mmCIF file of C-alpha atoms and ligand atoms in Angstrom:
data_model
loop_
_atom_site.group_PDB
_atom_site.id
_atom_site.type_symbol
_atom_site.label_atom_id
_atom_site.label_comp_id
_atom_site.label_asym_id
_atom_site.label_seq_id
_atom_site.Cartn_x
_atom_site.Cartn_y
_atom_site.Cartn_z
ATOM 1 C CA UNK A 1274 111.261 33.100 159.908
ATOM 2 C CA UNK A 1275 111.969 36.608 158.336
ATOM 3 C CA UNK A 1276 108.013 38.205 157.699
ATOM 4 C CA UNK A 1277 108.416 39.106 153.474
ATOM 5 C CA UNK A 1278 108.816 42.177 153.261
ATOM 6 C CA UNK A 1279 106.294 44.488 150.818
ATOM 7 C CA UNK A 1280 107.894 46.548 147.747
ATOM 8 C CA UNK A 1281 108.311 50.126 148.613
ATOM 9 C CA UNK A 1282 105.177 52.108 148.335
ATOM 10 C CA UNK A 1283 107.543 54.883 146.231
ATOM 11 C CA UNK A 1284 110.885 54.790 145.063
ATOM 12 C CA UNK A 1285 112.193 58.658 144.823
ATOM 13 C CA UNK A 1286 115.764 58.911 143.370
ATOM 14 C CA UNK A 1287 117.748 62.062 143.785
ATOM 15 C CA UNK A 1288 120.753 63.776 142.109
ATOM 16 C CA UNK A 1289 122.084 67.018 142.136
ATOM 17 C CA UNK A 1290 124.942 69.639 140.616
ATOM 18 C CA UNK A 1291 125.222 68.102 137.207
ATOM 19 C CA UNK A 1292 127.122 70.805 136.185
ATOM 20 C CA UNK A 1293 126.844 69.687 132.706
ATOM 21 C CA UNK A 1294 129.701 69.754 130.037
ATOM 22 C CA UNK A 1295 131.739 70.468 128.407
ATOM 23 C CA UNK A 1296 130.626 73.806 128.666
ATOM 24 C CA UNK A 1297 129.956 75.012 125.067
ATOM 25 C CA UNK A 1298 132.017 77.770 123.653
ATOM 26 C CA UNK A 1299 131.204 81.447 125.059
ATOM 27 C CA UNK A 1300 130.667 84.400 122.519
ATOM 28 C CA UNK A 1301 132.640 87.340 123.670
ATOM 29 C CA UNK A 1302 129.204 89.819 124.606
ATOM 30 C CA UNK A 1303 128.452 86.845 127.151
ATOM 31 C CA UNK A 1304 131.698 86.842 128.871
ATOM 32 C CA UNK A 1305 131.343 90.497 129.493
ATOM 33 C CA UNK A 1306 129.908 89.529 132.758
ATOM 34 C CA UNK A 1307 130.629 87.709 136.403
ATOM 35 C CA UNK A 1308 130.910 84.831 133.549
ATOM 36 C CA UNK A 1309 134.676 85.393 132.340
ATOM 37 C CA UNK A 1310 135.571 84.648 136.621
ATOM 38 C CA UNK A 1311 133.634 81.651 135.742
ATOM 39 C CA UNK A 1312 135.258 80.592 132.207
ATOM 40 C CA UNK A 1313 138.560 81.183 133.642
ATOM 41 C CA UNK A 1314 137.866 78.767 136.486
ATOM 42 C CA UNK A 1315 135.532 76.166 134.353
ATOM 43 C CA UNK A 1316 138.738 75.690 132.004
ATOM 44 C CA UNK A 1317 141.884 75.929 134.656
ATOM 45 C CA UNK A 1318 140.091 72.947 137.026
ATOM 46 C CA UNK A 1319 136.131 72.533 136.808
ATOM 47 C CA UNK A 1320 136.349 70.855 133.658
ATOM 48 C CA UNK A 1321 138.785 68.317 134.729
ATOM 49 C CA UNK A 1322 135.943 67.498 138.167
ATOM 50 C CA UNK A 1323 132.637 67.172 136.445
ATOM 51 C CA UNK A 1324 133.266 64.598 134.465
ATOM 52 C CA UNK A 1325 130.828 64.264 131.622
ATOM 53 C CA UNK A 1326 131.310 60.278 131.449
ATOM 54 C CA UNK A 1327 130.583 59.645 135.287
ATOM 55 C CA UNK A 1328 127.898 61.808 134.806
ATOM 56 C CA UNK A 1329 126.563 59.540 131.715
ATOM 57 C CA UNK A 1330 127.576 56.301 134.162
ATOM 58 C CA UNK A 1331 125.527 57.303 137.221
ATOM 59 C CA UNK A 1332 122.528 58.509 134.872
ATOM 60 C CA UNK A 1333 122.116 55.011 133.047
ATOM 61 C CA UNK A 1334 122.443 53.426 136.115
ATOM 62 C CA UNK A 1335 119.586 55.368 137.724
ATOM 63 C CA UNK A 1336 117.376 55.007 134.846
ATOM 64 C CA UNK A 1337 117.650 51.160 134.724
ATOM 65 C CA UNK A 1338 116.777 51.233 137.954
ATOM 66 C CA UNK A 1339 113.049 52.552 137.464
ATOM 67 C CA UNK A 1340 112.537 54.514 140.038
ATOM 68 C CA UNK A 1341 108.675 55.773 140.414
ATOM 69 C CA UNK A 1342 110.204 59.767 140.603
ATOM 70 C CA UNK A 1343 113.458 61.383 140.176
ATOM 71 C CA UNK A 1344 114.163 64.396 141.951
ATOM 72 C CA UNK A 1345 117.302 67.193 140.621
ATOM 73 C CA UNK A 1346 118.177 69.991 142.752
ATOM 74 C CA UNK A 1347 119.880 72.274 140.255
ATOM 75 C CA UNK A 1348 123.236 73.131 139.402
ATOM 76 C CA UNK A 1349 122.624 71.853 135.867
ATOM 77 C CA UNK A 1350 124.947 74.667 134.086
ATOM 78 C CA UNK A 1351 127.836 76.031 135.199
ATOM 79 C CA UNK A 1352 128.125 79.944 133.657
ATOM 80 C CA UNK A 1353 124.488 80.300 132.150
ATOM 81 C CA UNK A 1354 125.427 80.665 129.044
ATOM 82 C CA UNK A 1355 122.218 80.125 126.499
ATOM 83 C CA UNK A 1356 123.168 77.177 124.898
ATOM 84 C CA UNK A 1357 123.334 75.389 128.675
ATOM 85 C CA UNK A 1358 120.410 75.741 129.183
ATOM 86 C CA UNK A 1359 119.132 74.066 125.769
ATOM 87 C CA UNK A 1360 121.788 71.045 126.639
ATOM 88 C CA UNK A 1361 120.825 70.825 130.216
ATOM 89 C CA UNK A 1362 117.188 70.257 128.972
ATOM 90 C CA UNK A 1363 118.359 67.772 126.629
ATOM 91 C CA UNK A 1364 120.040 65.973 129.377
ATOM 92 C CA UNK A 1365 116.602 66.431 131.286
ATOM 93 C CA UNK A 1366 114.753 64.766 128.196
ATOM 94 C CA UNK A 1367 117.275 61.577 128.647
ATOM 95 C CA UNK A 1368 116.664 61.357 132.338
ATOM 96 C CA UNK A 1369 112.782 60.667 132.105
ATOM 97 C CA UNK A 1370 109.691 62.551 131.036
ATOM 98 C CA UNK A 1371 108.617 65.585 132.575
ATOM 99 C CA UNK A 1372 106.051 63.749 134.584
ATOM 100 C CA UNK A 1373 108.404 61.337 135.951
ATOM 101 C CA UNK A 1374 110.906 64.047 136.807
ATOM 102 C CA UNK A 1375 111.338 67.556 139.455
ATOM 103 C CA UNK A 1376 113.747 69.872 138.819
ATOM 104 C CA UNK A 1377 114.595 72.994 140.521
ATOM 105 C CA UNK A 1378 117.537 75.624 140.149
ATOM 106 C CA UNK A 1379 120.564 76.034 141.699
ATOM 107 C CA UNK A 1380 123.017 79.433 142.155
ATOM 108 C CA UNK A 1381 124.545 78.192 138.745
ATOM 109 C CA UNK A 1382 121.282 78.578 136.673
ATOM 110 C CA UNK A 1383 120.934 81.918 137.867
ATOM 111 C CA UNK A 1384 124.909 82.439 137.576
ATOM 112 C CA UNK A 1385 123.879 86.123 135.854
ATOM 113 C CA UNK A 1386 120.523 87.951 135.611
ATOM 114 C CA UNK A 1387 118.632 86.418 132.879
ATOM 115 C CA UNK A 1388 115.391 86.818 131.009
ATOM 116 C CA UNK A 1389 113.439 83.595 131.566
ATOM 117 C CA UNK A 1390 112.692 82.756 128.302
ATOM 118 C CA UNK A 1391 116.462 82.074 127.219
ATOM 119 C CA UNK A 1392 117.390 80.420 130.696
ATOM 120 C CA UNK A 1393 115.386 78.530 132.587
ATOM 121 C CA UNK A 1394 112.000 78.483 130.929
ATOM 122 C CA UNK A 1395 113.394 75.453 128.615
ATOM 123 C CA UNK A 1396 112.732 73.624 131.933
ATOM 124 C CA UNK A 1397 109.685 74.660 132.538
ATOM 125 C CA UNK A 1398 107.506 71.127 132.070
ATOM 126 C CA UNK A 1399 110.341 69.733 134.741
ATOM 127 C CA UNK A 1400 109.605 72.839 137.240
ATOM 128 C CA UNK A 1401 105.898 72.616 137.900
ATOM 129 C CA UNK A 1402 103.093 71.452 139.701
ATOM 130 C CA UNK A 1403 101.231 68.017 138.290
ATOM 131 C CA UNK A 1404 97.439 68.076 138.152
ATOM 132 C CA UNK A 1405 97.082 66.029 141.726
ATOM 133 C CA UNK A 1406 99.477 69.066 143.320
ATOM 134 C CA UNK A 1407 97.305 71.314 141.853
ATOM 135 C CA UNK A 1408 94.437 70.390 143.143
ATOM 136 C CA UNK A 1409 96.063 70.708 146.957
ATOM 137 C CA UNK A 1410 98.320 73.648 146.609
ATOM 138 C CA UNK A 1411 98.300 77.077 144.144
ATOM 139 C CA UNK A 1412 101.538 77.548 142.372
ATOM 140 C CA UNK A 1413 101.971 81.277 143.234
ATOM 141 C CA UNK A 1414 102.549 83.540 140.396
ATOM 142 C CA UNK A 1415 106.277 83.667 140.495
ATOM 143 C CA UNK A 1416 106.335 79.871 140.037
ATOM 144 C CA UNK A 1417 107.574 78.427 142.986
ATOM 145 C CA UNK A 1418 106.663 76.872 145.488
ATOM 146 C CA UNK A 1419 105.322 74.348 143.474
ATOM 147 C CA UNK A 1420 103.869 71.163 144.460
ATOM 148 C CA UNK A 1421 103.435 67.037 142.768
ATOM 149 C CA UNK A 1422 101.641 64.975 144.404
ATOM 150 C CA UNK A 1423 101.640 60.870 143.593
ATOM 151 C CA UNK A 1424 99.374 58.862 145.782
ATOM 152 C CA UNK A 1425 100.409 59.312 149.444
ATOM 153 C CA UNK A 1426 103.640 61.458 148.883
ATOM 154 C CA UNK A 1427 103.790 64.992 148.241
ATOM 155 C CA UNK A 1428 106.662 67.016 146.787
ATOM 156 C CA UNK A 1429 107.078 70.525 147.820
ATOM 157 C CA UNK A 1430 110.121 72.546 145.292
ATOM 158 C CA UNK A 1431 111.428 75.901 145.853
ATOM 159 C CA UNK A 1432 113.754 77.843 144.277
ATOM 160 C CA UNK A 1433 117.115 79.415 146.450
ATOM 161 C CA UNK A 1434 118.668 80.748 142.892
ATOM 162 C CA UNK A 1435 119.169 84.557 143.186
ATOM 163 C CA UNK A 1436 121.984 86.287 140.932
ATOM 164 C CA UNK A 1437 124.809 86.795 143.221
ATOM 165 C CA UNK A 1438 128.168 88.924 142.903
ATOM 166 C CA UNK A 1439 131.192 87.105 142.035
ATOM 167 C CA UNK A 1440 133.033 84.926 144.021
ATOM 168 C CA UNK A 1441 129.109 84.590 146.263
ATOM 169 C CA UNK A 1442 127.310 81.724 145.744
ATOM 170 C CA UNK A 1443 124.596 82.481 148.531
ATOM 171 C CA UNK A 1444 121.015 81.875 148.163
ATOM 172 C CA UNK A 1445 117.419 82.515 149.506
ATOM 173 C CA UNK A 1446 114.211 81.395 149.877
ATOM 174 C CA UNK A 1447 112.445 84.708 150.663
ATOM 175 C CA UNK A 1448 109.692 85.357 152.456
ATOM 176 C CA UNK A 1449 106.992 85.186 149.934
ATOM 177 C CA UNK A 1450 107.788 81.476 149.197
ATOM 178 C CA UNK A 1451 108.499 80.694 153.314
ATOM 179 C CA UNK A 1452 104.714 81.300 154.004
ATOM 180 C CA UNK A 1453 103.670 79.517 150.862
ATOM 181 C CA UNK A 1454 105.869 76.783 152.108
ATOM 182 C CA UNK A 1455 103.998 77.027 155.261
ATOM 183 C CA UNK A 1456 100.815 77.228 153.755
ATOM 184 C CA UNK A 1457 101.458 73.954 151.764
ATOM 185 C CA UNK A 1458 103.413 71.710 154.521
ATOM 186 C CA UNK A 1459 99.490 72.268 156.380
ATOM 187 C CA UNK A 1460 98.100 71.448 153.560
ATOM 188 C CA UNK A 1461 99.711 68.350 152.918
ATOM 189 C CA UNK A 1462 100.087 67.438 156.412
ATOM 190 C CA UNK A 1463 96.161 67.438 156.783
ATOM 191 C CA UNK A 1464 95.833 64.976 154.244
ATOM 192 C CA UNK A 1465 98.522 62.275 155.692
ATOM 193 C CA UNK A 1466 101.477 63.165 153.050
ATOM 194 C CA UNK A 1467 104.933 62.104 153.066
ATOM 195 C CA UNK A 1468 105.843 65.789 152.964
ATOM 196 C CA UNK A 1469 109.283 65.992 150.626
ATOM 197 C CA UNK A 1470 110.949 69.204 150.283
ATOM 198 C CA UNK A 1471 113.165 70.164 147.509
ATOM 199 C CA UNK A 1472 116.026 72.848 147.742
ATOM 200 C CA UNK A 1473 118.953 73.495 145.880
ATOM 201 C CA UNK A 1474 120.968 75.073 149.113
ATOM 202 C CA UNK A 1475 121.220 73.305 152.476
ATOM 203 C CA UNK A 1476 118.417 74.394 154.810
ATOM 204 C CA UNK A 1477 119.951 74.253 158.267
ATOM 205 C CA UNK A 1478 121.718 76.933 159.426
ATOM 206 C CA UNK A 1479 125.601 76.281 159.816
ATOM 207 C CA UNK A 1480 125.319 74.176 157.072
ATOM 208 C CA UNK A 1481 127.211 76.411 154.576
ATOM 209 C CA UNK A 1482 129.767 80.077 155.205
ATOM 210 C CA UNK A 1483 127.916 83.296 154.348
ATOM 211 C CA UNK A 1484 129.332 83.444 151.268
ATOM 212 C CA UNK A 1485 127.659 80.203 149.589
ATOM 213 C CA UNK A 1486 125.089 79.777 152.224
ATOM 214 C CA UNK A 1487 120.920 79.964 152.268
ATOM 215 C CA UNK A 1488 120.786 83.692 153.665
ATOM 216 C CA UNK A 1489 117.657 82.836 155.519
ATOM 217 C CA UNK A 1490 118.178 79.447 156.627
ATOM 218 C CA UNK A 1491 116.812 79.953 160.292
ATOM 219 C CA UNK A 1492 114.048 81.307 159.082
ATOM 220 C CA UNK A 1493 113.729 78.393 156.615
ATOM 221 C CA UNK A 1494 114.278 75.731 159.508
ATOM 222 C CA UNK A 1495 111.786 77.730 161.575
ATOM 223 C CA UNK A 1496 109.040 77.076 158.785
ATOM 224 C CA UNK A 1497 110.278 73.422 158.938
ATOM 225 C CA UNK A 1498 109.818 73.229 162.519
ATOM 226 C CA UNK A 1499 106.268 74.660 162.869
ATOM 227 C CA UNK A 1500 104.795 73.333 159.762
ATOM 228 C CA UNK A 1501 106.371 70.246 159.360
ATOM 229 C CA UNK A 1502 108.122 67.661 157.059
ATOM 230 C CA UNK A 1503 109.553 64.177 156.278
ATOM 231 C CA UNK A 1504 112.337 64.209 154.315
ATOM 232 C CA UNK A 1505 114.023 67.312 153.149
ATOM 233 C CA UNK A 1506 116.680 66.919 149.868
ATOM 234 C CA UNK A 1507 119.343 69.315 148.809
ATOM 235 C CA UNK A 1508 122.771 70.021 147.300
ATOM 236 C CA UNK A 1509 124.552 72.411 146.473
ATOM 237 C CA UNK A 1510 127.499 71.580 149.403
ATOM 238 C CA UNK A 1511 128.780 68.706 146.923
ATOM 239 C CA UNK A 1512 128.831 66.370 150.064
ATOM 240 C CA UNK A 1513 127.146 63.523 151.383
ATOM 241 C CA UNK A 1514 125.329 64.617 155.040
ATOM 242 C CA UNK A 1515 122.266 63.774 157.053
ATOM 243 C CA UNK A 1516 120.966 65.902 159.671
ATOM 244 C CA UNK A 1517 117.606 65.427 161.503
ATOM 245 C CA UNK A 1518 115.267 68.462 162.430
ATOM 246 C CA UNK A 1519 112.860 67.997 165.365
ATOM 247 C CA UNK A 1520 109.499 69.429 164.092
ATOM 248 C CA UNK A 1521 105.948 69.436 164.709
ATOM 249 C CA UNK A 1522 105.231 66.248 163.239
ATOM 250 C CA UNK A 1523 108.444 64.503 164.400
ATOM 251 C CA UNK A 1524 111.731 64.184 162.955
ATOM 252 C CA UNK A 1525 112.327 65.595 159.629
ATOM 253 C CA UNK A 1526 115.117 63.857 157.420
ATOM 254 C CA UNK A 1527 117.492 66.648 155.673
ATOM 255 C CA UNK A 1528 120.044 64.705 153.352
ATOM 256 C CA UNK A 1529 122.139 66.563 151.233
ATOM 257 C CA UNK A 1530 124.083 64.397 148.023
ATOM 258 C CA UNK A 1531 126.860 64.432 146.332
ATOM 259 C CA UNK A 1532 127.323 65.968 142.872
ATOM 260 C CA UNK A 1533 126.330 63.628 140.138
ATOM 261 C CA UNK A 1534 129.428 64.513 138.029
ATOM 262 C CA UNK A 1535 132.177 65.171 140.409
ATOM 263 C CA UNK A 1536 134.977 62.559 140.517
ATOM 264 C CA UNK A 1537 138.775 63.094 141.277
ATOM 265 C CA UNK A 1538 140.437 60.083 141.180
ATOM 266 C CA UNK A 1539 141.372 58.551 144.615
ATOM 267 C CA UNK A 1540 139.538 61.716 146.238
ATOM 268 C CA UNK A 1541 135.882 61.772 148.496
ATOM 269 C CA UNK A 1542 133.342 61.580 147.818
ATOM 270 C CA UNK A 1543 132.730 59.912 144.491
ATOM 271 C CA UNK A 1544 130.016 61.572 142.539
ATOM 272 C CA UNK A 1545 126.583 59.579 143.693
ATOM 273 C CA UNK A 1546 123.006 59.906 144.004
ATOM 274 C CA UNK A 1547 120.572 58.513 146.658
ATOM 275 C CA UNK A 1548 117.515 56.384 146.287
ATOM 276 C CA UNK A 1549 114.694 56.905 148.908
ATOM 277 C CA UNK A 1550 111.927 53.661 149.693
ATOM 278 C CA UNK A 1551 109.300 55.077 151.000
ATOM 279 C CA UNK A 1552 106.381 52.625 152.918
ATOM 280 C CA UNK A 1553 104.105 52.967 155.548
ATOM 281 C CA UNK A 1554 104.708 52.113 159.236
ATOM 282 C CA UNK A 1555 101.923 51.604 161.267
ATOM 283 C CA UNK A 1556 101.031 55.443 161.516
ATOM 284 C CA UNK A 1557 104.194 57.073 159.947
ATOM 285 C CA UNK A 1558 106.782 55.925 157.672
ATOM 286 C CA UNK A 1559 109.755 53.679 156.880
ATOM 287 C CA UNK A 1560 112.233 55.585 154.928
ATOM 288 C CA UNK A 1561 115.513 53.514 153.194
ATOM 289 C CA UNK A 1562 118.628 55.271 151.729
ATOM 290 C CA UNK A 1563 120.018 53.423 149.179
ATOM 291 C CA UNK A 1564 123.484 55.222 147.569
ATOM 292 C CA UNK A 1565 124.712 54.630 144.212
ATOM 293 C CA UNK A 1566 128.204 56.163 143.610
ATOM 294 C CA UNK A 1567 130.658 56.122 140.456
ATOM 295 C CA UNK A 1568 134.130 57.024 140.245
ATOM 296 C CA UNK A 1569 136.873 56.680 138.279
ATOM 297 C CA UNK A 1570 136.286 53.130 137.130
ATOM 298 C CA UNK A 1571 133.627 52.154 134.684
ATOM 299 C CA UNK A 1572 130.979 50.591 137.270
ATOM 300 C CA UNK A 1573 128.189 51.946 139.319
ATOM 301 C CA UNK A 1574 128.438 50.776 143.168
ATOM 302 C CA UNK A 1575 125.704 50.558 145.850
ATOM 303 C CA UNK A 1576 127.859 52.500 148.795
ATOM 304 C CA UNK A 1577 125.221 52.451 150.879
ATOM 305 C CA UNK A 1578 122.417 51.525 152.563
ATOM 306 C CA UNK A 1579 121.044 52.613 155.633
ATOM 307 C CA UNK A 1580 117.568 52.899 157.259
ATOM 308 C CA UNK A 1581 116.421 56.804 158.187
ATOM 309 C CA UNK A 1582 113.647 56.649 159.600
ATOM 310 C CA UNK A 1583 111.268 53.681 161.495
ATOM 311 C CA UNK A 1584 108.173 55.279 162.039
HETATM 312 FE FE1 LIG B 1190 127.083 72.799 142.628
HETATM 313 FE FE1 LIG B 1191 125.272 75.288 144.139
#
């Protein structure tokens, strides 16, 4: 007989690259900028791939669901204009509260040098630490890492959004936040966390050309490696891929998803996002993927599911 199995000790769903529209209509001092490459492209073809209505699909879907976290690895906007910012954190507002929800940046949100206050800052509640992280880790003064803690897992987020030059869509992680990251992978690691790391570019060197790459991604992987981690989540490449990364603690888990709004009919992937169950296993941990995708039809599918890790 089959032994019954227990409910997950955490359910963590991730999405990523909303790249929310429509895009609202640009004022001509804001296209003065790498924006107008951007405008030009949103309305010749972007528009017509992230599809507000999948979007909308997969987001109802995921909230029925009740997951215990979600998890959104930037690419909310698309040219930083103001007013996407104040719509992205309505959209945030509709996902879940800010306690039940992690957001970081992507290249998008920092498409052109902004101040804070009219960018990102409207996401602020979404992009900090919660009063258990806070009581591991120190949110450094430029605000990321920052770390959540709930019960047994830990959440580490950074931020890869830097301002790039057109046609660049490159990020990094920087050297401050690599030895914070160090500093709270030990941290975490002492006290028996499932260590999750958020990032809006892939980690892994390879993973991505120079031009829309993590700029320091071996010295990222190298942190990884020494310091250790469980699961590691990104997006950015608009593609479904897991890749394992031997570290100190065993293998960490780096999945990168699919954009939540990106679906071409008849074309791969369909936009998705991935649900993680998280348990114990005798002294490490049972990790499920479960994928939810959306395409041109009007139903969410499960597309798959598939056990990561056994231990
Ligand atoms: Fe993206
Ligand atoms: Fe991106």
């Amino acid at each position: 007989m089959k032994s019954p199995r227990f409910p997950p000790l955490f359910t963590l769903a991730h999405l990523s690259d909303i790249h929310l529209s429509p895009v609202p209509h640009a004022k001509r001092r804001h296209l003065l900028s790498k924006r107008i490459l951007g405008y030009v492209n949103w309305h010749r073809g972007r528009k017509y791939v992230h599809r507000r209505e999948i979007l909308d699909l997969l987001t109802r879907d995921l909230v029925e669901r009740k997951p215990d976290h979600v998890a959104v690895t930037g690419d909310l906007v698309n040219l930083g204009l103001p007013d996407e910012y104040l719509r992205a954190a309505d959209w945030l507002h509709h996902l879940g509260p800010p306690d039940a929800v992690t957001a970081i940046p992507g290249n998008h949100d920092a498409y052109v040098r902004m101040h804070p206050d009219t960018s990102t800052r409207h996401w602020q509640p979404y992009m900090e630490a919660n009063a258990d992280g806070d009581a591991l880790f120190t949110t450094p003064e430029a605000g990321f890492p920052f770390v959540r803690r709930f019960g047994d897992v830990g959440i580490v987020a950074l931020s890869s959004a830097i301002p790039t030059m057109p046609f660049v869509a490159a990020g990094r992680i920087g050297k401050a936040q690599r030895s914070y990251l160090a500093n709270a992978l030990d941290t975490l690691g002492r006290e028996g966390l499932f260590r999750v790391v958020l990032i809006h570019h892939p980690p892994l060197p390879g993973q991505a050309g120079w031009r829309r790459g993590l700029r320091d991604a071996k010295k990222l992987s190298e942190v990884l490696q020494k310091h250790g981690a469980e699961l590691v989540l990104h997006g950015h490449n608009h593609a479904q891929t897991v890749r394992e990364l031997e570290t100190v603690s065993g293998p960490a888990i780096v999945v990168g998803v699919p954009s939540a709004s990106e679906a071409v009919k008849g074309h791969a992937p369909a936009a998705r996002y991935n649900e993680y169950n998280i348990e114990r296993a005798g002294n490490g941990w049972r990790v499920e993927m479960v994928g939810r995708a959306a395409g041109s039809s009007d139903h969410v599918w499960e597309c798959e599911r598939r056990v990561l890790r056994e231990r």
